[in-house]
CSV table of C-alpha atoms in Angstrom, one decimal:
chain,number,residue,atom,x,y,z
D,2,UNK,CA,17.8,-53.5,-25.7
D,3,UNK,CA,19.5,-50.1,-25.8
D,4,UNK,CA,16.4,-48.7,-27.5
D,5,UNK,CA,14.2,-50.1,-24.8
D,6,UNK,CA,16.3,-48.5,-22.1
D,7,UNK,CA,16.3,-45.1,-23.9
D,8,UNK,CA,12.5,-45.3,-24.2
D,9,UNK,CA,12.2,-46.3,-20.6
D,10,UNK,CA,14.5,-43.4,-19.6
D,11,UNK,CA,12.5,-40.9,-21.6
D,12,UNK,CA,9.3,-42.2,-20.0
D,13,UNK,CA,10.7,-41.7,-16.5
D,14,UNK,CA,11.8,-38.3,-17.3
D,15,UNK,CA,8.4,-37.3,-18.7
D,16,UNK,CA,6.9,-38.8,-15.7
D,17,UNK,CA,9.2,-36.7,-13.3
D,18,UNK,CA,8.5,-33.7,-15.5
D,19,UNK,CA,4.7,-34.2,-15.3
D,20,UNK,CA,4.9,-34.8,-11.6
D,21,UNK,CA,6.7,-31.5,-11.1
D,22,UNK,CA,4.3,-29.7,-13.2
D,23,UNK,CA,1.3,-31.2,-11.3
D,24,UNK,CA,3.0,-30.1,-8.0
D,25,UNK,CA,3.4,-26.6,-9.4
D,26,UNK,CA,-0.2,-26.6,-10.7
D,27,UNK,CA,-1.4,-27.8,-7.3
D,28,UNK,CA,-0.7,-24.5,-5.8
D,29,UNK,CA,0.8,-23.3,-2.5
D,30,UNK,CA,-1.8,-24.9,-0.1
D,31,UNK,CA,-2.5,-28.0,-2.1
D,32,UNK,CA,1.1,-28.7,-1.9
D,33,UNK,CA,1.0,-28.7,2.0
D,34,UNK,CA,2.7,-25.5,2.5
D,35,UNK,CA,1.3,-23.4,5.4
D,36,UNK,CA,0.5,-19.7,5.0
D,37,UNK,CA,2.1,-17.8,7.9
D,38,UNK,CA,0.7,-14.4,8.9
D,39,UNK,CA,2.4,-11.5,10.9
D,40,UNK,CA,0.7,-11.6,14.3
D,41,UNK,CA,-0.2,-7.9,14.3
D,42,UNK,CA,-0.9,-6.3,17.7
D,43,UNK,CA,-3.2,-3.4,16.8
D,44,UNK,CA,-7.1,-3.8,16.6
D,45,UNK,CA,-7.6,-3.4,12.9
D,46,UNK,CA,-4.5,-5.5,12.0
D,47,UNK,CA,-5.7,-8.2,14.3
D,48,UNK,CA,-9.2,-8.3,12.9
D,49,UNK,CA,-8.0,-8.1,9.2
D,50,UNK,CA,-5.5,-10.9,9.8
D,51,UNK,CA,-8.2,-13.2,11.4
D,52,UNK,CA,-10.6,-12.5,8.6
D,53,UNK,CA,-8.0,-13.4,6.0
D,54,UNK,CA,-7.0,-16.6,7.8
D,55,UNK,CA,-10.5,-17.7,7.9
D,56,UNK,CA,-11.0,-17.0,4.2
D,57,UNK,CA,-7.9,-18.8,3.0
D,58,UNK,CA,-8.4,-21.8,5.5
D,59,UNK,CA,-12.1,-22.4,4.9
D,60,UNK,CA,-12.4,-21.2,1.2
D,61,UNK,CA,-9.1,-22.6,-0.2
D,62,UNK,CA,-8.1,-25.4,2.2
D,63,UNK,CA,-5.0,-23.6,3.4
D,64,UNK,CA,-3.2,-24.4,6.8
D,65,UNK,CA,-2.6,-21.0,8.4
D,66,UNK,CA,-0.7,-19.7,11.3
D,67,UNK,CA,0.3,-16.3,12.9
D,68,UNK,CA,3.5,-15.5,14.5
D,69,UNK,CA,3.8,-12.8,17.1
D,70,UNK,CA,6.3,-10.0,17.0
D,71,UNK,CA,6.6,-6.2,16.4
D,72,UNK,CA,6.0,-4.7,13.0
D,73,UNK,CA,9.7,-4.3,12.1
D,74,UNK,CA,10.6,-7.8,13.0
D,75,UNK,CA,7.6,-9.2,11.0
D,76,UNK,CA,8.5,-7.0,7.9
D,77,UNK,CA,12.0,-8.5,8.1
D,78,UNK,CA,10.6,-12.0,8.5
D,79,UNK,CA,8.3,-11.2,5.3
D,80,UNK,CA,11.4,-10.3,3.3
D,81,UNK,CA,12.8,-13.7,4.2
D,82,UNK,CA,9.7,-15.7,3.4
D,83,UNK,CA,9.7,-16.8,7.1
D,84,UNK,CA,6.1,-15.5,6.9
D,85,UNK,CA,4.1,-14.9,4.0
D,86,UNK,CA,1.4,-12.3,4.7
D,87,UNK,CA,1.5,-8.9,6.6
D,88,UNK,CA,-2.3,-8.1,6.3
D,89,UNK,CA,-2.0,-4.3,7.1
D,90,UNK,CA,1.2,-2.8,5.7
D,91,UNK,CA,1.3,1.0,5.8
D,92,UNK,CA,3.4,1.4,2.6
D,93,UNK,CA,6.4,3.6,2.7
D,94,UNK,CA,6.4,4.1,6.5
D,95,UNK,CA,9.0,1.5,7.4
D,96,UNK,CA,12.7,1.3,6.4
D,97,UNK,CA,12.5,-2.5,6.9
D,98,UNK,CA,9.7,-2.6,4.4
D,99,UNK,CA,11.3,0.0,1.9
D,100,UNK,CA,14.7,-1.9,1.9
D,101,UNK,CA,12.9,-5.3,1.3
D,102,UNK,CA,10.8,-3.8,-1.5
D,103,UNK,CA,13.8,-2.2,-3.1
D,104,UNK,CA,15.5,-5.6,-3.0
D,105,UNK,CA,12.5,-7.2,-4.6
D,106,UNK,CA,11.9,-9.4,-1.6
D,107,UNK,CA,8.3,-8.1,-0.8
D,108,UNK,CA,5.3,-7.1,-2.7
D,109,UNK,CA,2.3,-4.9,-1.7
D,110,UNK,CA,-1.1,-5.8,-3.2
D,111,UNK,CA,-4.7,-4.6,-3.0
D,112,UNK,CA,-6.2,-1.9,-0.8
D,113,UNK,CA,-7.6,-3.6,2.4
D,114,UNK,CA,-8.2,-0.3,4.1
D,115,UNK,CA,-8.9,3.1,2.4
D,116,UNK,CA,-9.2,6.4,4.1
D,117,UNK,CA,-6.9,5.6,7.0
D,118,UNK,CA,-5.2,8.6,9.0
D,119,UNK,CA,-2.6,9.3,11.6
D,120,UNK,CA,-1.3,12.2,13.5
D,121,UNK,CA,-0.7,14.1,16.9
D,122,UNK,CA,-4.0,14.6,18.7
D,123,UNK,CA,-5.4,16.5,21.8
D,124,UNK,CA,-8.9,16.2,23.1
D,125,UNK,CA,-11.1,18.9,21.7
D,126,UNK,CA,-11.8,20.4,25.2
D,127,UNK,CA,-8.2,21.3,25.5
D,128,UNK,CA,-8.6,23.9,22.8
D,129,UNK,CA,-12.3,24.7,22.9
D,130,UNK,CA,-13.4,23.7,26.3
D,131,UNK,CA,-16.6,21.7,27.2
D,132,UNK,CA,-19.3,23.6,28.9
D,133,UNK,CA,-21.4,20.5,29.6
D,134,UNK,CA,-18.5,19.0,31.5
D,135,UNK,CA,-17.5,22.4,33.2
D,136,UNK,CA,-14.0,22.2,31.3
D,137,UNK,CA,-12.5,25.5,30.4
D,138,UNK,CA,-10.3,26.0,27.2
D,139,UNK,CA,-6.7,25.6,28.3
D,140,UNK,CA,-5.0,26.3,24.9
D,141,UNK,CA,-7.4,28.2,22.7
D,142,UNK,CA,-4.6,29.2,20.3
D,143,UNK,CA,-3.1,25.5,19.8
D,144,UNK,CA,-3.5,24.6,16.2
D,145,UNK,CA,-0.3,23.0,15.2
D,146,UNK,CA,2.5,20.8,16.4
D,147,UNK,CA,4.7,23.8,16.0
D,148,UNK,CA,2.8,25.7,18.6
D,149,UNK,CA,3.3,22.9,21.2
D,150,UNK,CA,6.8,24.5,22.5
D,151,UNK,CA,4.7,27.0,24.6
D,152,UNK,CA,2.4,24.3,26.1
D,153,UNK,CA,4.9,21.9,27.7
D,154,UNK,CA,3.5,22.8,31.1
D,155,UNK,CA,-0.1,22.1,30.3
D,156,UNK,CA,0.9,18.5,29.3
D,157,UNK,CA,3.1,18.1,32.3
D,158,UNK,CA,4.9,14.8,32.8
D,159,UNK,CA,4.2,13.4,36.4
D,160,UNK,CA,7.6,11.7,36.3
D,161,UNK,CA,9.5,14.6,34.9
D,162,UNK,CA,7.6,17.7,36.0
D,163,UNK,CA,10.0,20.1,34.2
D,164,UNK,CA,8.8,18.7,30.9
D,165,UNK,CA,5.6,17.9,29.0
D,166,UNK,CA,4.7,14.4,28.1
D,167,UNK,CA,4.1,13.1,24.6
D,168,UNK,CA,2.6,9.7,24.3
D,169,UNK,CA,4.3,8.0,21.4
D,170,UNK,CA,3.6,4.5,19.9
D,171,UNK,CA,4.9,1.4,21.8
D,172,UNK,CA,8.6,0.7,21.1
D,173,UNK,CA,9.1,-1.6,18.1
D,174,UNK,CA,6.2,0.0,16.1
D,175,UNK,CA,7.3,1.8,12.9
D,176,UNK,CA,5.3,5.0,14.0
D,177,UNK,CA,7.4,5.2,17.2
D,178,UNK,CA,10.6,5.9,15.2
D,179,UNK,CA,8.9,8.5,13.0
D,180,UNK,CA,7.4,10.3,16.1
D,181,UNK,CA,10.8,10.4,17.8
D,182,UNK,CA,12.2,12.1,14.5
D,183,UNK,CA,9.3,14.5,14.6
D,184,UNK,CA,10.1,15.5,18.2
D,185,UNK,CA,13.6,16.5,17.1
D,186,UNK,CA,12.6,18.1,13.8
D,187,UNK,CA,10.1,20.4,15.7
D,188,UNK,CA,12.5,21.3,18.5
D,189,UNK,CA,10.4,19.6,21.1
D,190,UNK,CA,12.9,17.1,22.3
D,191,UNK,CA,14.1,19.1,25.3
D,192,UNK,CA,10.5,20.2,26.2
D,193,UNK,CA,8.5,16.9,26.1
D,194,UNK,CA,9.5,13.4,27.3
D,195,UNK,CA,9.2,10.8,24.5
D,196,UNK,CA,6.9,8.5,26.5
D,197,UNK,CA,6.4,5.0,24.9
D,198,UNK,CA,3.6,2.9,26.4
D,199,UNK,CA,4.3,-0.9,26.5
D,200,UNK,CA,1.4,-1.9,24.3
D,201,UNK,CA,-1.3,-0.5,22.1
D,202,UNK,CA,-3.9,-1.0,24.9
D,203,UNK,CA,-1.7,0.7,27.4
D,204,UNK,CA,-1.9,3.7,25.1
D,205,UNK,CA,-5.7,3.5,24.7
D,206,UNK,CA,-5.9,3.2,28.5
D,207,UNK,CA,-3.7,6.4,29.1
D,208,UNK,CA,-5.8,8.4,26.6
D,209,UNK,CA,-9.2,7.3,27.7
D,210,UNK,CA,-8.4,7.8,31.3
D,211,UNK,CA,-7.3,11.3,30.9
D,212,UNK,CA,-10.2,12.0,28.6
D,213,UNK,CA,-12.8,10.8,31.1
D,214,UNK,CA,-11.2,13.0,33.8
D,215,UNK,CA,-11.0,16.0,31.5
D,216,UNK,CA,-7.2,16.3,31.7
D,217,UNK,CA,-4.9,17.5,28.9
D,218,UNK,CA,-3.1,14.8,27.0
D,219,UNK,CA,-0.9,15.0,23.9
D,220,UNK,CA,-0.5,11.8,21.9
D,221,UNK,CA,0.0,10.1,18.5
D,222,UNK,CA,-3.0,8.1,17.2
D,223,UNK,CA,-4.4,6.6,13.9
D,224,UNK,CA,-7.6,5.5,12.2
D,225,UNK,CA,-9.2,3.0,11.8
D,226,UNK,CA,-9.5,2.4,15.6
D,227,UNK,CA,-12.2,2.1,18.3
D,228,UNK,CA,-10.8,4.9,20.1
D,229,UNK,CA,-11.7,7.6,17.5
D,230,UNK,CA,-15.4,6.7,18.1
D,231,UNK,CA,-15.1,7.1,21.9
D,232,UNK,CA,-13.5,10.5,22.1
D,233,UNK,CA,-13.7,13.9,20.4
D,234,UNK,CA,-10.3,14.7,19.3
D,235,UNK,CA,-8.4,17.4,17.2
D,236,UNK,CA,-5.6,16.4,14.9
D,237,UNK,CA,-2.8,19.0,15.2
D,238,UNK,CA,-1.6,20.5,12.0
D,239,UNK,CA,1.9,19.6,10.6
D,240,UNK,CA,4.3,21.9,8.7
D,241,UNK,CA,3.1,23.1,5.3
D,242,UNK,CA,3.7,20.7,2.4
D,243,UNK,CA,4.0,17.6,4.6
D,244,UNK,CA,1.9,14.8,3.0
D,245,UNK,CA,0.8,12.2,5.6
D,246,UNK,CA,-1.6,10.5,3.1
D,247,UNK,CA,-1.8,6.8,4.0
D,248,UNK,CA,-1.6,3.8,1.6
D,249,UNK,CA,-2.4,0.5,3.1
D,250,UNK,CA,-1.7,-2.8,1.3
D,251,UNK,CA,-1.5,-6.5,2.1
D,252,UNK,CA,2.3,-7.2,2.3
D,253,UNK,CA,3.4,-10.4,0.7
D,254,UNK,CA,6.8,-12.2,0.6
D,255,UNK,CA,8.0,-12.2,-3.1
D,256,UNK,CA,8.1,-16.0,-2.9
D,257,UNK,CA,4.6,-16.4,-1.9
D,258,UNK,CA,3.4,-13.7,-4.5
D,259,UNK,CA,5.0,-15.7,-7.3
D,260,UNK,CA,4.1,-19.1,-6.1
D,261,UNK,CA,0.6,-18.6,-5.0
D,262,UNK,CA,-1.3,-16.7,-7.8
D,263,UNK,CA,-4.8,-18.1,-6.8
D,264,UNK,CA,-4.4,-16.7,-3.4
D,265,UNK,CA,-2.8,-13.4,-4.5
D,266,UNK,CA,-5.9,-12.9,-6.7
D,267,UNK,CA,-8.0,-13.0,-3.6
D,268,UNK,CA,-5.9,-10.8,-1.5
D,269,UNK,CA,-5.7,-8.2,-4.4
D,270,UNK,CA,-9.5,-7.7,-4.0
D,271,UNK,CA,-9.7,-7.5,-0.1
D,272,UNK,CA,-11.3,-4.3,1.3
D,273,UNK,CA,-12.9,-3.5,4.5
D,274,UNK,CA,-15.0,-0.3,4.2
D,275,UNK,CA,-13.5,2.0,6.8
D,276,UNK,CA,-16.8,3.0,8.4
D,277,UNK,CA,-17.9,-0.5,8.8
D,278,UNK,CA,-14.4,-1.5,10.1
D,279,UNK,CA,-14.4,1.3,12.7
D,280,UNK,CA,-18.0,0.2,13.8
D,281,UNK,CA,-16.6,-3.4,14.2
D,282,UNK,CA,-13.6,-2.2,16.1
D,283,UNK,CA,-15.8,-0.3,18.4
D,284,UNK,CA,-17.9,-3.4,19.1
D,285,UNK,CA,-14.7,-5.4,19.8
D,286,UNK,CA,-13.6,-2.9,22.4
D,287,UNK,CA,-17.1,-2.4,24.1
D,288,UNK,CA,-17.9,-6.1,24.2
D,289,UNK,CA,-14.3,-7.2,25.0
D,290,UNK,CA,-14.4,-9.5,22.0
D,291,UNK,CA,-11.4,-11.6,20.8
D,292,UNK,CA,-10.6,-10.6,17.2
D,293,UNK,CA,-10.9,-14.2,16.1
D,294,UNK,CA,-14.4,-14.4,17.4
D,295,UNK,CA,-15.3,-11.0,15.8
D,296,UNK,CA,-13.8,-12.2,12.5
D,297,UNK,CA,-16.3,-15.0,12.4
D,298,UNK,CA,-19.2,-12.7,13.2
D,299,UNK,CA,-18.1,-10.2,10.5
D,300,UNK,CA,-18.0,-12.9,7.9
D,301,UNK,CA,-21.5,-14.1,8.9
D,302,UNK,CA,-22.9,-10.7,8.9
D,303,UNK,CA,-21.4,-9.2,5.8
D,304,UNK,CA,-21.1,-11.7,3.0
D,305,UNK,CA,-21.7,-8.7,0.6
D,306,UNK,CA,-18.2,-7.5,1.5
D,307,UNK,CA,-16.1,-10.7,1.3
D,308,UNK,CA,-18.0,-12.5,-1.4
D,309,UNK,CA,-16.5,-10.0,-3.9
D,310,UNK,CA,-13.0,-11.3,-3.0
D,311,UNK,CA,-13.4,-15.0,-3.6
D,312,UNK,CA,-14.6,-17.5,-6.2
D,313,UNK,CA,-18.1,-18.9,-6.0
D,314,UNK,CA,-16.8,-22.3,-5.0
D,315,UNK,CA,-14.7,-20.7,-2.1
D,316,UNK,CA,-17.7,-18.6,-1.1
D,317,UNK,CA,-19.8,-21.8,-0.6
D,318,UNK,CA,-17.1,-23.4,1.4
D,319,UNK,CA,-16.7,-20.4,3.7
D,320,UNK,CA,-20.4,-20.1,4.3
D,321,UNK,CA,-20.7,-23.8,5.0
D,322,UNK,CA,-17.7,-23.6,7.6
D,323,UNK,CA,-19.6,-20.6,9.4
C-alpha cells in the first residue's frame, strides 16, 4: 500500500513538473500574459510602437497594449516590469534608463533606427538669408552654440523681451533635462529663457510658424522626424570633443527579456531604414494620419523590411491579418 502511495506521489510530482515545463515552454503570449508597450508621444516612437504591436499581435498571437506617460516615467515602469517594451530608447540619454540598466532591470536589444541625430537648430535663412523669399542674413557669423550669447536680441522672447528664447523639449522628456544643463554649461541661462512647449506637436507648430514667416527661431530638434523634410535647417556646432552620436535600441524589461526569448529574437532584428522612416513620418504629418493607421499601411507596402524580422509562419499570419 505504501509503495502504491509513493508511486502515486511520484506520478503527481512528475505531472506538476511537466505542467510547469509545458507552461514555461508555452512562452510569454501563449501563457496569456499581455505585452505592454510604452505609449511614446513623438512621431517615430509612435509609429515604431504601433508597427511592433501589430507584428506581435498578428504574427505571434500576443495580447498587446500601450500605456501613456512621459519617457522618464515609462523607463521607470520598464525597470519594474509594469511595461515590457520601450520601442525607441535613446541609449545612455536618461538617468532613469542608466540606473535601471546598471541594476540589471532593463536590457536594450537590436537597432530599430540607425543614423538618428539631435542638436540645436536655426533656419538656414538666419545665417545665409534667402533671396527668393527676400530674407536677409541676420547672423552670418553664427556657427556654434557658443556664439549664441551675442544673438539673444535676435531670438527675442515675446514674453521676456530682455532675453532670447530657446525652444526646449516638452517637460518630462529626457532631452529637456539635457538641454537645460547645456544652457548652464554654455553660460546662456541668463540670456535665454528656457521655453518648454507643452507637447511635441506644439514645438513643431512653433518652429513651422516662425519658418513660414521667415522669423528667427532657436530650438532643439532631432531626426527621424517629418519636420526635417519640411524646413531647411542648420545644426549649430557644439564644443570640441563633444560626442552626440545616437544609439537607439528596443528597451525591454529584464523579466520580459529572460522569459520571452522567441519575441526577443524578433525585436533584435527590427530595423526601419531611416530614409524610409522619414518619408513615412512626412506622410503621416501631411495627410494627418493616425500612427496606428500608418503602421498598417507600412506593413502592407514594405514586407521586404519586416519579413526579415519574423519567422515564415508569423509572416504568413501577419499578411493574412492585413
